Amino acid sequence: MVTVVRYSARYKSEWDAFIKASKNGTFLFMRDYMEYHADRFEDHSLLFYYKDKLVAVLPANTTNNELHSHAGLSYGGVISGHKMKASLMLQVFDALIRYSREQHFKSLYYKTIPHIYHQVPAEEDLYALFRYGAVLYRRDVNSVVDLGQPVRYSKDRRWRLSQCKSHEWEVKRSEDYAEFMQLVTTQLESRHKLQPVHTAAEVEKLAQFFPKDISLYIIKQESELLAGALVYETAGVAHCQYIGASERAQEQGAAHVLIDHLINKVYPHKKYFSFGISTEQQGLYLNEGLASYKESYGARTVVHDFYRLDF
């Protein structure tokens, strides 16, 4: 029988070691990343043991008698070891359901880990969700470039990049997260009336914790920041967590040059280059202009699914 233990600080070393050795974990599930916003979420992460060996973990939080696979993370369901098999995952979910009922949770809200982040196939949880009657309630469109294939830009994208050659911009690494996040904040406010999920201080803190996994690339003209991209790098994916561009950069095409450089010069060794989602309203609204922009770089859709399981 699989047993369930609620996470506490005493398990930090074991948790982090398991994530590093897992078949579908990334640095987002390391405790130093998860706990940067601990004041916003009531953590209720779980560890699953089979024959006294840790076989799976679930980053999670609780709110309103509901269990969420962690609402503070972009993705994340059950992270499993390389020995995880379909039959064992059913036992993990059986234990999860039994535990949730004992804790009087009404529902589990479960966000999956898109397959592009798997080191080896790891969709045993999707089968378990089906077997226990989970309902798909949200599906996001994530635009991803398959770097294992020749990258094919649209005709318009190739033309726009050709017009930028006269500027001779140089893409550089930077650690000025405050300046970059101010650019992102201004852009989100003016275009979408939104705020970034992370503050500049949080981004800087996370970059200090994970210097090999979080990188900022920018283009400057003299002292002006034209464009930048904050990239989360995992085993097979380079993911643009934020892309920012000034009005001048929009007009002159600096962001196009930056993205082209990342795809072809910085991350061609990765399996995928991810732009992130282009959907809103729980996946029911597709921002077609945003999706089309990403697709002009050769990106195509990988869906990100969310499930609800009632107890």
JSON list of N, CA and C in Angstrom, two decimals, residues 75-142:
[
{"chain": "A", "resi": 75, "resn": "TYR", "atom": "N", "xyz": [3.05, 24.95, -14.04]},
{"chain": "A", "resi": 75, "resn": "TYR", "atom": "CA", "xyz": [2.61, 23.60, -14.34]},
{"chain": "A", "resi": 75, "resn": "TYR", "atom": "C", "xyz": [2.99, 22.72, -13.15]},
{"chain": "A", "resi": 76, "resn": "GLY", "atom": "N", "xyz": [2.43, 21.53, -13.07]},
{"chain": "A", "resi": 76, "resn": "GLY", "atom": "CA", "xyz": [2.86, 20.65, -12.00]},
{"chain": "A", "resi": 76, "resn": "GLY", "atom": "C", "xyz": [1.79, 19.74, -11.46]},
{"chain": "A", "resi": 77, "resn": "GLY", "atom": "N", "xyz": [1.94, 18.46, -11.69]},
{"chain": "A", "resi": 77, "resn": "GLY", "atom": "CA", "xyz": [1.11, 17.44, -11.08]},
{"chain": "A", "resi": 77, "resn": "GLY", "atom": "C", "xyz": [1.98, 16.53, -10.26]},
{"chain": "A", "resi": 78, "resn": "VAL", "atom": "N", "xyz": [1.79, 15.24, -10.42]},
{"chain": "A", "resi": 78, "resn": "VAL", "atom": "CA", "xyz": [2.60, 14.26, -9.71]},
{"chain": "A", "resi": 78, "resn": "VAL", "atom": "C", "xyz": [3.97, 14.15, -10.39]},
{"chain": "A", "resi": 79, "resn": "ILE", "atom": "N", "xyz": [5.02, 14.37, -9.63]},
{"chain": "A", "resi": 79, "resn": "ILE", "atom": "CA", "xyz": [6.38, 14.16, -10.12]},
{"chain": "A", "resi": 79, "resn": "ILE", "atom": "C", "xyz": [6.80, 12.77, -9.67]},
{"chain": "A", "resi": 80, "resn": "SER", "atom": "N", "xyz": [7.32, 11.99, -10.60]},
{"chain": "A", "resi": 80, "resn": "SER", "atom": "CA", "xyz": [7.58, 10.58, -10.30]},
{"chain": "A", "resi": 80, "resn": "SER", "atom": "C", "xyz": [9.00, 10.19, -10.66]},
{"chain": "A", "resi": 81, "resn": "GLY", "atom": "N", "xyz": [9.45, 9.10, -10.03]},
{"chain": "A", "resi": 81, "resn": "GLY", "atom": "CA", "xyz": [10.76, 8.55, -10.31]},
{"chain": "A", "resi": 81, "resn": "GLY", "atom": "C", "xyz": [10.75, 7.69, -11.55]},
{"chain": "A", "resi": 82, "resn": "HIS", "atom": "N", "xyz": [11.94, 7.27, -11.99]},
{"chain": "A", "resi": 82, "resn": "HIS", "atom": "CA", "xyz": [12.06, 6.50, -13.23]},
{"chain": "A", "resi": 82, "resn": "HIS", "atom": "C", "xyz": [11.45, 5.11, -13.11]},
{"chain": "A", "resi": 83, "resn": "LYS", "atom": "N", "xyz": [11.20, 4.62, -11.91]},
{"chain": "A", "resi": 83, "resn": "LYS", "atom": "CA", "xyz": [10.59, 3.31, -11.74]},
{"chain": "A", "resi": 83, "resn": "LYS", "atom": "C", "xyz": [9.06, 3.36, -11.70]},
{"chain": "A", "resi": 84, "resn": "MET", "atom": "N", "xyz": [8.51, 4.56, -11.84]},
{"chain": "A", "resi": 84, "resn": "MET", "atom": "CA", "xyz": [7.05, 4.67, -11.83]},
{"chain": "A", "resi": 84, "resn": "MET", "atom": "C", "xyz": [6.44, 3.97, -13.03]},
{"chain": "A", "resi": 85, "resn": "LYS", "atom": "N", "xyz": [5.42, 3.15, -12.75]},
{"chain": "A", "resi": 85, "resn": "LYS", "atom": "CA", "xyz": [4.68, 2.46, -13.80]},
{"chain": "A", "resi": 85, "resn": "LYS", "atom": "C", "xyz": [3.19, 2.75, -13.62]},
{"chain": "A", "resi": 86, "resn": "ALA", "atom": "N", "xyz": [2.40, 2.38, -14.64]},
{"chain": "A", "resi": 86, "resn": "ALA", "atom": "CA", "xyz": [0.97, 2.72, -14.63]},
{"chain": "A", "resi": 86, "resn": "ALA", "atom": "C", "xyz": [0.25, 2.13, -13.43]},
{"chain": "A", "resi": 87, "resn": "SER", "atom": "N", "xyz": [0.54, 0.88, -13.08]},
{"chain": "A", "resi": 87, "resn": "SER", "atom": "CA", "xyz": [-0.16, 0.25, -11.96]},
{"chain": "A", "resi": 87, "resn": "SER", "atom": "C", "xyz": [0.18, 0.92, -10.63]},
{"chain": "A", "resi": 88, "resn": "LEU", "atom": "N", "xyz": [1.43, 1.33, -10.47]},
{"chain": "A", "resi": 88, "resn": "LEU", "atom": "CA", "xyz": [1.83, 2.01, -9.24]},
{"chain": "A", "resi": 88, "resn": "LEU", "atom": "C", "xyz": [1.19, 3.39, -9.16]},
{"chain": "A", "resi": 89, "resn": "MET", "atom": "N", "xyz": [1.06, 4.08, -10.29]},
{"chain": "A", "resi": 89, "resn": "MET", "atom": "CA", "xyz": [0.42, 5.39, -10.28]},
{"chain": "A", "resi": 89, "resn": "MET", "atom": "C", "xyz": [-1.03, 5.28, -9.85]},
{"chain": "A", "resi": 90, "resn": "LEU", "atom": "N", "xyz": [-1.71, 4.21, -10.23]},
{"chain": "A", "resi": 90, "resn": "LEU", "atom": "CA", "xyz": [-3.09, 4.01, -9.76]},
{"chain": "A", "resi": 90, "resn": "LEU", "atom": "C", "xyz": [-3.12, 3.89, -8.24]},
{"chain": "A", "resi": 91, "resn": "GLN", "atom": "N", "xyz": [-2.12, 3.24, -7.68]},
{"chain": "A", "resi": 91, "resn": "GLN", "atom": "CA", "xyz": [-2.04, 3.13, -6.23]},
{"chain": "A", "resi": 91, "resn": "GLN", "atom": "C", "xyz": [-1.75, 4.49, -5.59]},
{"chain": "A", "resi": 92, "resn": "VAL", "atom": "N", "xyz": [-0.92, 5.28, -6.25]},
{"chain": "A", "resi": 92, "resn": "VAL", "atom": "CA", "xyz": [-0.63, 6.63, -5.75]},
{"chain": "A", "resi": 92, "resn": "VAL", "atom": "C", "xyz": [-1.91, 7.45, -5.71]},
{"chain": "A", "resi": 93, "resn": "PHE", "atom": "N", "xyz": [-2.72, 7.39, -6.78]},
{"chain": "A", "resi": 93, "resn": "PHE", "atom": "CA", "xyz": [-3.96, 8.15, -6.81]},
{"chain": "A", "resi": 93, "resn": "PHE", "atom": "C", "xyz": [-4.97, 7.60, -5.82]},
{"chain": "A", "resi": 94, "resn": "ASP", "atom": "N", "xyz": [-4.99, 6.30, -5.64]},
{"chain": "A", "resi": 94, "resn": "ASP", "atom": "CA", "xyz": [-5.87, 5.71, -4.64]},
{"chain": "A", "resi": 94, "resn": "ASP", "atom": "C", "xyz": [-5.53, 6.26, -3.25]},
{"chain": "A", "resi": 95, "resn": "ALA", "atom": "N", "xyz": [-4.22, 6.34, -2.96]},
{"chain": "A", "resi": 95, "resn": "ALA", "atom": "CA", "xyz": [-3.78, 6.88, -1.67]},
{"chain": "A", "resi": 95, "resn": "ALA", "atom": "C", "xyz": [-4.08, 8.37, -1.58]},
{"chain": "A", "resi": 96, "resn": "LEU", "atom": "N", "xyz": [-3.91, 9.09, -2.68]},
{"chain": "A", "resi": 96, "resn": "LEU", "atom": "CA", "xyz": [-4.20, 10.52, -2.72]},
{"chain": "A", "resi": 96, "resn": "LEU", "atom": "C", "xyz": [-5.68, 10.79, -2.44]},
{"chain": "A", "resi": 97, "resn": "ILE", "atom": "N", "xyz": [-6.54, 10.01, -3.06]},
{"chain": "A", "resi": 97, "resn": "ILE", "atom": "CA", "xyz": [-7.98, 10.19, -2.86]},
{"chain": "A", "resi": 97, "resn": "ILE", "atom": "C", "xyz": [-8.36, 9.84, -1.42]},
{"chain": "A", "resi": 98, "resn": "ARG", "atom": "N", "xyz": [-7.82, 8.74, -0.92]},
{"chain": "A", "resi": 98, "resn": "ARG", "atom": "CA", "xyz": [-8.11, 8.35, 0.47]},
{"chain": "A", "resi": 98, "resn": "ARG", "atom": "C", "xyz": [-7.66, 9.43, 1.44]},
{"chain": "A", "resi": 99, "resn": "TYR", "atom": "N", "xyz": [-6.47, 9.95, 1.24]},
{"chain": "A", "resi": 99, "resn": "TYR", "atom": "CA", "xyz": [-5.94, 11.01, 2.11]},
{"chain": "A", "resi": 99, "resn": "TYR", "atom": "C", "xyz": [-6.81, 12.26, 2.01]},
{"chain": "A", "resi": 100, "resn": "SER", "atom": "N", "xyz": [-7.20, 12.64, 0.80]},
{"chain": "A", "resi": 100, "resn": "SER", "atom": "CA", "xyz": [-7.99, 13.87, 0.61]},
{"chain": "A", "resi": 100, "resn": "SER", "atom": "C", "xyz": [-9.34, 13.77, 1.30]},
{"chain": "A", "resi": 101, "resn": "ARG", "atom": "N", "xyz": [-9.94, 12.61, 1.26]},
{"chain": "A", "resi": 101, "resn": "ARG", "atom": "CA", "xyz": [-11.22, 12.43, 1.96]},
{"chain": "A", "resi": 101, "resn": "ARG", "atom": "C", "xyz": [-11.03, 12.51, 3.47]},
{"chain": "A", "resi": 102, "resn": "GLU", "atom": "N", "xyz": [-9.94, 11.96, 3.97]},
{"chain": "A", "resi": 102, "resn": "GLU", "atom": "CA", "xyz": [-9.65, 12.05, 5.40]},
{"chain": "A", "resi": 102, "resn": "GLU", "atom": "C", "xyz": [-9.46, 13.49, 5.84]},
{"chain": "A", "resi": 103, "resn": "GLN", "atom": "N", "xyz": [-8.89, 14.32, 4.93]},
{"chain": "A", "resi": 103, "resn": "GLN", "atom": "CA", "xyz": [-8.66, 15.74, 5.23]},
{"chain": "A", "resi": 103, "resn": "GLN", "atom": "C", "xyz": [-9.88, 16.60, 4.92]},
{"chain": "A", "resi": 104, "resn": "HIS", "atom": "N", "xyz": [-10.95, 15.97, 4.45]},
{"chain": "A", "resi": 104, "resn": "HIS", "atom": "CA", "xyz": [-12.22, 16.65, 4.12]},
{"chain": "A", "resi": 104, "resn": "HIS", "atom": "C", "xyz": [-12.07, 17.66, 2.97]},
{"chain": "A", "resi": 105, "resn": "PHE", "atom": "N", "xyz": [-11.17, 17.36, 2.03]},
{"chain": "A", "resi": 105, "resn": "PHE", "atom": "CA", "xyz": [-11.10, 18.17, 0.82]},
{"chain": "A", "resi": 105, "resn": "PHE", "atom": "C", "xyz": [-12.27, 17.80, -0.09]},
{"chain": "A", "resi": 106, "resn": "LYS", "atom": "N", "xyz": [-12.84, 18.81, -0.74]},
{"chain": "A", "resi": 106, "resn": "LYS", "atom": "CA", "xyz": [-13.97, 18.56, -1.62]},
{"chain": "A", "resi": 106, "resn": "LYS", "atom": "C", "xyz": [-13.52, 18.16, -3.03]},
{"chain": "A", "resi": 107, "resn": "SER", "atom": "N", "xyz": [-12.43, 18.77, -3.48]},
{"chain": "A", "resi": 107, "resn": "SER", "atom": "CA", "xyz": [-11.99, 18.54, -4.86]},
{"chain": "A", "resi": 107, "resn": "SER", "atom": "C", "xyz": [-10.48, 18.68, -4.96]},
{"chain": "A", "resi": 108, "resn": "LEU", "atom": "N", "xyz": [-9.93, 18.07, -6.01]},
{"chain": "A", "resi": 108, "resn": "LEU", "atom": "CA", "xyz": [-8.54, 18.27, -6.40]},
{"chain": "A", "resi": 108, "resn": "LEU", "atom": "C", "xyz": [-8.53, 19.01, -7.73]},
{"chain": "A", "resi": 109, "resn": "TYR", "atom": "N", "xyz": [-7.82, 20.12, -7.79]},
{"chain": "A", "resi": 109, "resn": "TYR", "atom": "CA", "xyz": [-7.61, 20.85, -9.04]},
{"chain": "A", "resi": 109, "resn": "TYR", "atom": "C", "xyz": [-6.18, 20.56, -9.49]},
{"chain": "A", "resi": 110, "resn": "TYR", "atom": "N", "xyz": [-6.07, 19.92, -10.63]},
{"chain": "A", "resi": 110, "resn": "TYR", "atom": "CA", "xyz": [-4.82, 19.29, -11.03]},
{"chain": "A", "resi": 110, "resn": "TYR", "atom": "C", "xyz": [-4.35, 19.87, -12.36]},
{"chain": "A", "resi": 111, "resn": "LYS", "atom": "N", "xyz": [-3.19, 20.52, -12.34]},
{"chain": "A", "resi": 111, "resn": "LYS", "atom": "CA", "xyz": [-2.58, 20.98, -13.59]},
{"chain": "A", "resi": 111, "resn": "LYS", "atom": "C", "xyz": [-1.48, 20.01, -13.98]},
{"chain": "A", "resi": 112, "resn": "THR", "atom": "N", "xyz": [-1.50, 19.61, -15.22]},
{"chain": "A", "resi": 112, "resn": "THR", "atom": "CA", "xyz": [-0.54, 18.61, -15.69]},
{"chain": "A", "resi": 112, "resn": "THR", "atom": "C", "xyz": [0.83, 19.24, -15.96]},
{"chain": "A", "resi": 113, "resn": "ILE", "atom": "N", "xyz": [1.80, 18.38, -16.19]},
{"chain": "A", "resi": 113, "resn": "ILE", "atom": "CA", "xyz": [3.12, 18.81, -16.65]},
{"chain": "A", "resi": 113, "resn": "ILE", "atom": "C", "xyz": [3.18, 18.50, -18.14]},
{"chain": "A", "resi": 114, "resn": "PRO", "atom": "N", "xyz": [3.21, 19.50, -19.03]},
{"chain": "A", "resi": 114, "resn": "PRO", "atom": "CA", "xyz": [3.24, 19.22, -20.46]},
{"chain": "A", "resi": 114, "resn": "PRO", "atom": "C", "xyz": [4.40, 18.29, -20.82]},
{"chain": "A", "resi": 115, "resn": "HIS", "atom": "N", "xyz": [4.16, 17.43, -21.78]},
{"chain": "A", "resi": 115, "resn": "HIS", "atom": "CA", "xyz": [5.13, 16.37, -22.09]},
{"chain": "A", "resi": 115, "resn": "HIS", "atom": "C", "xyz": [6.49, 16.90, -22.52]},
{"chain": "A", "resi": 116, "resn": "ILE", "atom": "N", "xyz": [6.55, 18.14, -22.98]},
{"chain": "A", "resi": 116, "resn": "ILE", "atom": "CA", "xyz": [7.84, 18.67, -23.41]},
{"chain": "A", "resi": 116, "resn": "ILE", "atom": "C", "xyz": [8.83, 18.79, -22.24]},
{"chain": "A", "resi": 117, "resn": "TYR", "atom": "N", "xyz": [8.32, 18.77, -21.02]},
{"chain": "A", "resi": 117, "resn": "TYR", "atom": "CA", "xyz": [9.19, 18.87, -19.84]},
{"chain": "A", "resi": 117, "resn": "TYR", "atom": "C", "xyz": [9.58, 17.50, -19.29]},
{"chain": "A", "resi": 118, "resn": "HIS", "atom": "N", "xyz": [9.09, 16.43, -19.90]},
{"chain": "A", "resi": 118, "resn": "HIS", "atom": "CA", "xyz": [9.43, 15.09, -19.44]},
{"chain": "A", "resi": 118, "resn": "HIS", "atom": "C", "xyz": [10.80, 14.68, -19.98]},
{"chain": "A", "resi": 119, "resn": "GLN", "atom": "N", "xyz": [11.64, 14.10, -19.12]},
{"chain": "A", "resi": 119, "resn": "GLN", "atom": "CA", "xyz": [12.89, 13.54, -19.61]},
{"chain": "A", "resi": 119, "resn": "GLN", "atom": "C", "xyz": [12.66, 12.20, -20.30]},
{"chain": "A", "resi": 120, "resn": "VAL", "atom": "N", "xyz": [11.71, 11.44, -19.79]},
{"chain": "A", "resi": 120, "resn": "VAL", "atom": "CA", "xyz": [11.21, 10.21, -20.45]},
{"chain": "A", "resi": 120, "resn": "VAL", "atom": "C", "xyz": [9.70, 10.23, -20.30]},
{"chain": "A", "resi": 121, "resn": "PRO", "atom": "N", "xyz": [8.96, 9.40, -21.06]},
{"chain": "A", "resi": 121, "resn": "PRO", "atom": "CA", "xyz": [7.50, 9.45, -20.96]},
{"chain": "A", "resi": 121, "resn": "PRO", "atom": "C", "xyz": [7.01, 9.32, -19.53]},
{"chain": "A", "resi": 122, "resn": "ALA", "atom": "N", "xyz": [6.05, 10.19, -19.16]},
{"chain": "A", "resi": 122, "resn": "ALA", "atom": "CA", "xyz": [5.60, 10.25, -17.77]},
{"chain": "A", "resi": 122, "resn": "ALA", "atom": "C", "xyz": [4.13, 10.66, -17.69]},
{"chain": "A", "resi": 123, "resn": "GLU", "atom": "N", "xyz": [3.28, 9.98, -18.43]},
{"chain": "A", "resi": 123, "resn": "GLU", "atom": "CA", "xyz": [1.87, 10.33, -18.45]},
{"chain": "A", "resi": 123, "resn": "GLU", "atom": "C", "xyz": [1.00, 9.31, -17.73]},
{"chain": "A", "resi": 124, "resn": "GLU", "atom": "N", "xyz": [1.60, 8.58, -16.79]},
{"chain": "A", "resi": 124, "resn": "GLU", "atom": "CA", "xyz": [0.81, 7.65, -15.98]},
{"chain": "A", "resi": 124, "resn": "GLU", "atom": "C", "xyz": [-0.28, 8.37, -15.21]},
{"chain": "A", "resi": 125, "resn": "ASP", "atom": "N", "xyz": [-0.01, 9.63, -14.83]},
{"chain": "A", "resi": 125, "resn": "ASP", "atom": "CA", "xyz": [-1.02, 10.38, -14.07]},
{"chain": "A", "resi": 125, "resn": "ASP", "atom": "C", "xyz": [-2.25, 10.68, -14.92]},
{"chain": "A", "resi": 126, "resn": "LEU", "atom": "N", "xyz": [-2.09, 10.89, -16.22]},
{"chain": "A", "resi": 126, "resn": "LEU", "atom": "CA", "xyz": [-3.23, 11.16, -17.08]},
{"chain": "A", "resi": 126, "resn": "LEU", "atom": "C", "xyz": [-4.16, 9.95, -17.14]},
{"chain": "A", "resi": 127, "resn": "TYR", "atom": "N", "xyz": [-3.58, 8.78, -17.18]},
{"chain": "A", "resi": 127, "resn": "TYR", "atom": "CA", "xyz": [-4.41, 7.59, -17.15]},
{"chain": "A", "resi": 127, "resn": "TYR", "atom": "C", "xyz": [-5.13, 7.46, -15.81]},
{"chain": "A", "resi": 128, "resn": "ALA", "atom": "N", "xyz": [-4.42, 7.72, -14.72]},
{"chain": "A", "resi": 128, "resn": "ALA", "atom": "CA", "xyz": [-5.04, 7.63, -13.40]},
{"chain": "A", "resi": 128, "resn": "ALA", "atom": "C", "xyz": [-6.18, 8.64, -13.26]},
{"chain": "A", "resi": 129, "resn": "LEU", "atom": "N", "xyz": [-6.00, 9.83, -13.78]},
{"chain": "A", "resi": 129, "resn": "LEU", "atom": "CA", "xyz": [-7.06, 10.83, -13.74]},
{"chain": "A", "resi": 129, "resn": "LEU", "atom": "C", "xyz": [-8.31, 10.33, -14.47]},
{"chain": "A", "resi": 130, "resn": "PHE", "atom": "N", "xyz": [-8.09, 9.73, -15.63]},
{"chain": "A", "resi": 130, "resn": "PHE", "atom": "CA", "xyz": [-9.20, 9.16, -16.39]},
{"chain": "A", "resi": 130, "resn": "PHE", "atom": "C", "xyz": [-9.89, 8.05, -15.61]},
{"chain": "A", "resi": 131, "resn": "ARG", "atom": "N", "xyz": [-9.10, 7.16, -15.03]},
{"chain": "A", "resi": 131, "resn": "ARG", "atom": "CA", "xyz": [-9.67, 6.02, -14.31]},
{"chain": "A", "resi": 131, "resn": "ARG", "atom": "C", "xyz": [-10.51, 6.45, -13.11]},
{"chain": "A", "resi": 132, "resn": "TYR", "atom": "N", "xyz": [-10.13, 7.54, -12.47]},
{"chain": "A", "resi": 132, "resn": "TYR", "atom": "CA", "xyz": [-10.86, 7.97, -11.27]},
{"chain": "A", "resi": 132, "resn": "TYR", "atom": "C", "xyz": [-11.90, 9.05, -11.57]},
{"chain": "A", "resi": 133, "resn": "GLY", "atom": "N", "xyz": [-12.15, 9.30, -12.86]},
{"chain": "A", "resi": 133, "resn": "GLY", "atom": "CA", "xyz": [-13.28, 10.15, -13.23]},
{"chain": "A", "resi": 133, "resn": "GLY", "atom": "C", "xyz": [-13.02, 11.64, -13.21]},
{"chain": "A", "resi": 134, "resn": "ALA", "atom": "N", "xyz": [-11.76, 12.07, -13.34]},
{"chain": "A", "resi": 134, "resn": "ALA", "atom": "CA", "xyz": [-11.46, 13.50, -13.36]},
{"chain": "A", "resi": 134, "resn": "ALA", "atom": "C", "xyz": [-12.04, 14.14, -14.62]},
{"chain": "A", "resi": 135, "resn": "VAL", "atom": "N", "xyz": [-12.39, 15.41, -14.52]},
{"chain": "A", "resi": 135, "resn": "VAL", "atom": "CA", "xyz": [-13.01, 16.15, -15.62]},
{"chain": "A", "resi": 135, "resn": "VAL", "atom": "C", "xyz": [-12.06, 17.24, -16.11]},
{"chain": "A", "resi": 136, "resn": "LEU", "atom": "N", "xyz": [-11.84, 17.28, -17.41]},
{"chain": "A", "resi": 136, "resn": "LEU", "atom": "CA", "xyz": [-11.05, 18.35, -18.02]},
{"chain": "A", "resi": 136, "resn": "LEU", "atom": "C", "xyz": [-11.85, 19.64, -17.96]},
{"chain": "A", "resi": 137, "resn": "TYR", "atom": "N", "xyz": [-11.31, 20.67, -17.27]},
{"chain": "A", "resi": 137, "resn": "TYR", "atom": "CA", "xyz": [-12.05, 21.93, -17.18]},
{"chain": "A", "resi": 137, "resn": "TYR", "atom": "C", "xyz": [-11.32, 23.10, -17.81]},
{"chain": "A", "resi": 138, "resn": "ARG", "atom": "N", "xyz": [-10.08, 22.89, -18.22]},
{"chain": "A", "resi": 138, "resn": "ARG", "atom": "CA", "xyz": [-9.33, 23.99, -18.84]},
{"chain": "A", "resi": 138, "resn": "ARG", "atom": "C", "xyz": [-8.27, 23.39, -19.76]},
{"chain": "A", "resi": 139, "resn": "ARG", "atom": "N", "xyz": [-8.07, 24.03, -20.90]},
{"chain": "A", "resi": 139, "resn": "ARG", "atom": "CA", "xyz": [-7.00, 23.63, -21.82]},
{"chain": "A", "resi": 139, "resn": "ARG", "atom": "C", "xyz": [-6.40, 24.88, -22.43]},
{"chain": "A", "resi": 140, "resn": "ASP", "atom": "N", "xyz": [-5.10, 25.07, -22.17]},
{"chain": "A", "resi": 140, "resn": "ASP", "atom": "CA", "xyz": [-4.39, 26.24, -22.69]},
{"chain": "A", "resi": 140, "resn": "ASP", "atom": "C", "xyz": [-3.59, 25.88, -23.93]},
{"chain": "A", "resi": 141, "resn": "VAL", "atom": "N", "xyz": [-3.40, 26.87, -24.79]},
{"chain": "A", "resi": 141, "resn": "VAL", "atom": "CA", "xyz": [-2.60, 26.73, -26.00]},
{"chain": "A", "resi": 141, "resn": "VAL", "atom": "C", "xyz": [-1.21, 27.29, -25.73]},
{"chain": "A", "resi": 142, "resn": "ASN", "atom": "N", "xyz": [-0.24, 26.41, -25.72]},
{"chain": "A", "resi": 142, "resn": "ASN", "atom": "CA", "xyz": [1.16, 26.80, -25.52]},
{"chain": "A", "resi": 142, "resn": "ASN", "atom": "C", "xyz": [1.89, 26.68, -26.85]}
]
